[in-house]
GROMACS .gro file of C-alpha atoms in nm:
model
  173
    1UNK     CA    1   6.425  13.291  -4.854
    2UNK     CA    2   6.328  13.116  -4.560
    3UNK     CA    3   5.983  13.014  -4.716
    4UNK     CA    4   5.755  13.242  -4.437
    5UNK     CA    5   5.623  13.455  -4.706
    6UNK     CA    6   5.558  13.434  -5.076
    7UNK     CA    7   5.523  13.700  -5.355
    8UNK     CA    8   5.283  13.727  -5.615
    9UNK     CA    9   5.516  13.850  -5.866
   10UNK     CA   10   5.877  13.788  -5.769
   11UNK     CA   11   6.162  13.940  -5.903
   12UNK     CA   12   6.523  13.839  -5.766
   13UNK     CA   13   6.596  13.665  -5.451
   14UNK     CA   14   6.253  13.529  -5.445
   15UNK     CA   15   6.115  13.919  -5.372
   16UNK     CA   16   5.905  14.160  -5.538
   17UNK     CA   17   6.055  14.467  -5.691
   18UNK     CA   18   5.916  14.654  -5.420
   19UNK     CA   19   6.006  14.484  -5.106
   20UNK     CA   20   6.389  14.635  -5.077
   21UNK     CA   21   6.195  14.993  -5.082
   22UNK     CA   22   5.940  14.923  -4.851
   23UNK     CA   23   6.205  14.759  -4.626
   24UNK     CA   24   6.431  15.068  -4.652
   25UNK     CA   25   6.150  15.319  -4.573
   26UNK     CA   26   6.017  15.127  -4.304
   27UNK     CA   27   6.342  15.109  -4.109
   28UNK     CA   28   6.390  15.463  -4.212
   29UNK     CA   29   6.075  15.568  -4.033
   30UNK     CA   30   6.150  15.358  -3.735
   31UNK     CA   31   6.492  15.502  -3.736
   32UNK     CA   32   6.379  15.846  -3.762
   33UNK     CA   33   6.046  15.800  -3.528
   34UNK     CA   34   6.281  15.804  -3.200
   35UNK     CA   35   6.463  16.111  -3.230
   36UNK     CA   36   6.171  16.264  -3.382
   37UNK     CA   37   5.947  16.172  -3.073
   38UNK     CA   38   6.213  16.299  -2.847
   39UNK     CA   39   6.196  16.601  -3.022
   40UNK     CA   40   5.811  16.673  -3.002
   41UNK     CA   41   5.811  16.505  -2.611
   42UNK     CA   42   6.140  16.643  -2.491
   43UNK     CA   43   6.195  16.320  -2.357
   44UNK     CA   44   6.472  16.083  -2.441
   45UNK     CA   45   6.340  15.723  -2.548
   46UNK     CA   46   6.663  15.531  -2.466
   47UNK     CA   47   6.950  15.606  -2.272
   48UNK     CA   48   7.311  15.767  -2.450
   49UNK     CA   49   7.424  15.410  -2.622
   50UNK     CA   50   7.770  15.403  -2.810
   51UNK     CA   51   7.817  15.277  -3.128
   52UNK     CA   52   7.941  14.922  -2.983
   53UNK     CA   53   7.572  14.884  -2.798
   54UNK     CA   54   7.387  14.998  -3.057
   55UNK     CA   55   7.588  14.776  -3.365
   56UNK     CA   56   7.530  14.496  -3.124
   57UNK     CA   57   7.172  14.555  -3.037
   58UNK     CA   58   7.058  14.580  -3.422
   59UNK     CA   59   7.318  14.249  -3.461
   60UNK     CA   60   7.030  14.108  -3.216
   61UNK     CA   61   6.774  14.239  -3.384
   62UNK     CA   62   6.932  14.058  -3.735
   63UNK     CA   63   6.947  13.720  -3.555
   64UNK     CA   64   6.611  13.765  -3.376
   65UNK     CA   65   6.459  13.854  -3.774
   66UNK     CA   66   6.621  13.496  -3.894
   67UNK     CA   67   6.475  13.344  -3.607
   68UNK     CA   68   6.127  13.429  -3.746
   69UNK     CA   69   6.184  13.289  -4.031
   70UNK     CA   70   6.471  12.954  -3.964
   71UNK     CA   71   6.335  12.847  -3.663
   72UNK     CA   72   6.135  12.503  -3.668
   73UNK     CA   73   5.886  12.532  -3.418
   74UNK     CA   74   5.507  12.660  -3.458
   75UNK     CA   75   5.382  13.044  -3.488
   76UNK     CA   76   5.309  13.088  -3.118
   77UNK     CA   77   5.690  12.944  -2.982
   78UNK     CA   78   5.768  13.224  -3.244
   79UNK     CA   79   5.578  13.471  -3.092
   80UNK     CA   80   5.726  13.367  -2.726
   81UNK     CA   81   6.119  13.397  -2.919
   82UNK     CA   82   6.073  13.709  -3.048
   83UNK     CA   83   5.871  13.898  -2.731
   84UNK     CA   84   6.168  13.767  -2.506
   85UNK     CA   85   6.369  13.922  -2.743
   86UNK     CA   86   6.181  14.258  -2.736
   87UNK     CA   87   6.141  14.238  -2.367
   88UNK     CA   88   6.565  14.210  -2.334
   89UNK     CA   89   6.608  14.477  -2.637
   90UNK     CA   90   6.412  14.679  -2.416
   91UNK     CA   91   6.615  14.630  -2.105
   92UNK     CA   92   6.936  14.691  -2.297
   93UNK     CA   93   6.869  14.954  -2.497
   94UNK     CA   94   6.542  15.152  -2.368
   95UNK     CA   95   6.421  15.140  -2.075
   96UNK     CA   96   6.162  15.418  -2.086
   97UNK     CA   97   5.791  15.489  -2.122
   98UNK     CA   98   5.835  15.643  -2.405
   99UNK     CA   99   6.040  15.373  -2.607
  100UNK     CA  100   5.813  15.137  -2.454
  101UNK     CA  101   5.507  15.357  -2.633
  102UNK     CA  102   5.698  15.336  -2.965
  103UNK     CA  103   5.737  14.995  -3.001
  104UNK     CA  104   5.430  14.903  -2.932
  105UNK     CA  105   5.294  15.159  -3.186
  106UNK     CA  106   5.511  15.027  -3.394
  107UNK     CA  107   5.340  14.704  -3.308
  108UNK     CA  108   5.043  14.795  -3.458
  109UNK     CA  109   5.124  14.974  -3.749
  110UNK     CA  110   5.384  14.698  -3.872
  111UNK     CA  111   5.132  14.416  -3.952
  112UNK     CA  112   4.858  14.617  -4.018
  113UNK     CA  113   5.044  14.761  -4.309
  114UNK     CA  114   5.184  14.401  -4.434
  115UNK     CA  115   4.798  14.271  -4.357
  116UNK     CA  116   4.678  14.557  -4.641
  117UNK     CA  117   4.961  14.434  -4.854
  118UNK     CA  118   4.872  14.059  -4.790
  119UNK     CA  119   4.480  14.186  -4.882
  120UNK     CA  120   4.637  14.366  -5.188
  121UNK     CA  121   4.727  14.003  -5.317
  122UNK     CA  122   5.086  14.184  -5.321
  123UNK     CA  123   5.222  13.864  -5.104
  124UNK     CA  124   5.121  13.648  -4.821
  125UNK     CA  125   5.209  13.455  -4.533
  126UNK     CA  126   5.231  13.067  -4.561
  127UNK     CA  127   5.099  13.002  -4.209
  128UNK     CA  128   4.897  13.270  -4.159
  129UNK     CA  129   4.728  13.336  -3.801
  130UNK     CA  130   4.535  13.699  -3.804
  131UNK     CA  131   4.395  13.898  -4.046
  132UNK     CA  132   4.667  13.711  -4.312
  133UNK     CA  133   4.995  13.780  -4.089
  134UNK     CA  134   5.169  13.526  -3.834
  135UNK     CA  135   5.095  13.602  -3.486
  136UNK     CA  136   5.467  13.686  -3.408
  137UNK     CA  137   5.466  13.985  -3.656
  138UNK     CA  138   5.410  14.257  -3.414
  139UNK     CA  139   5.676  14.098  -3.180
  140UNK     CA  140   5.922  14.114  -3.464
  141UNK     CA  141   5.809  14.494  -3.532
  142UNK     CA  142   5.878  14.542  -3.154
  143UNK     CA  143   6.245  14.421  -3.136
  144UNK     CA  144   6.278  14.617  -3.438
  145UNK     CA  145   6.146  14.960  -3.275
  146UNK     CA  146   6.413  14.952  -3.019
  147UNK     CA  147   6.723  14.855  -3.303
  148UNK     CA  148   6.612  15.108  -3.497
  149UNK     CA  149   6.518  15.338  -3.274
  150UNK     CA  150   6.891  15.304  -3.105
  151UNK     CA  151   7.061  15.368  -3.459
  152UNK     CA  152   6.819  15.630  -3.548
  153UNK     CA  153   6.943  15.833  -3.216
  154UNK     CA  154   7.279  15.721  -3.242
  155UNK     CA  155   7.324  15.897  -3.577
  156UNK     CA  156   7.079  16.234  -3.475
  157UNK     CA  157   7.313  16.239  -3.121
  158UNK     CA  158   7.637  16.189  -3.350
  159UNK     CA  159   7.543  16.444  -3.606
  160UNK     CA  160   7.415  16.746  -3.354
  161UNK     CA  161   7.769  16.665  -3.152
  162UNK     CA  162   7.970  16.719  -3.507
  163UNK     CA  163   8.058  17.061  -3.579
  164UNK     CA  164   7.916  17.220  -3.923
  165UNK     CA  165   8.166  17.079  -4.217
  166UNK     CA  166   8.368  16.859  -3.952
  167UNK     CA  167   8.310  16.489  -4.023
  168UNK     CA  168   8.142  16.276  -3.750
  169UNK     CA  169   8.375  16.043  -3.580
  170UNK     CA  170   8.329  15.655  -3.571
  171UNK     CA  171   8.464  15.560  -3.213
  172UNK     CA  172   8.307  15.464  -2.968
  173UNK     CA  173   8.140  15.800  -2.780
   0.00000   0.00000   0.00000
């Protein structure tokens, strides 16, 4: 919508049939990557959030996403944006090596991915910077990490806390 990328065969909204799924099982993975790497560390990779922190961390994470689209400056004030915007995610809502470790994985997988999509002649960037993605991509993927990450733990700490057949409660903590 914001003209950044364009589809080879669009379908509504300007998008490909494809790009709601691949959106949804991206920030699925995310999601699930945090409690799952807690799991297999035993280390936590965020502190205990409540719902209010992490709702308004992944509200961040929404305006830093339309930033890398609506904002009218070049790819590299972009890329400064958006790794501000990781670095004060991370502050907020991290905080630890191993959150740190998943967001930059995340990083890297993110816009290699979309670059073997854009190579796929499935879509493409319309500045372009390296290997067919903007330069900010991986910061984007990193602000992401830590929103998703936070919801992703917020729901797997809510759901262990709920007894079996009790529903899980919506305040706060």
């Amino acid at each position: 919508h914001s003209g950044t990328t364009v589809y080879a065969r669009p379908w509504v909204f300007a998008m490909s049939v494809w790009t709601p799924l691949i959106f949804g099982l991206a920030g699925l993975s995310v999601g699930l990557s945090y409690p799952l790497a807690e799991r297999l560390t035993g280390r936590r990779p965020g502190r205990r959030l409540s719902w209010v922190e992490v709702s308004a961390g992944f509200a961040t994470f929404a305006v830093l996403y339309a930033m890398s689209g609506y904002l009218p400056v070049s790819n590299a004030a972009k890329l400064v944006v958006l790794l501000v915007g990781a670095a004060g995610l991370f502050v907020w809502l991290a905080r630890t090596a191993l959150a740190l470790a998943m967001a930059v994985l995340t990083a890297v997988i993110g816009p290699l991915v979309e670059a073997a999509l854009v190579h796929a002649g499935l879509f493409g960037y319309r500045e372009p910077d390296v290997l067919g993605v903007a330069m900010w991509l991986p910061a984007l993927y990193a602000c992401g990490s830590i929103a998703f990450g936070a919801v992703g733990q917020k729901v797997m700490e809510d759901e262990a806390a709920s007894p079996p057949g009790r529903p899980v409660s919506q305040s706060g903590d």
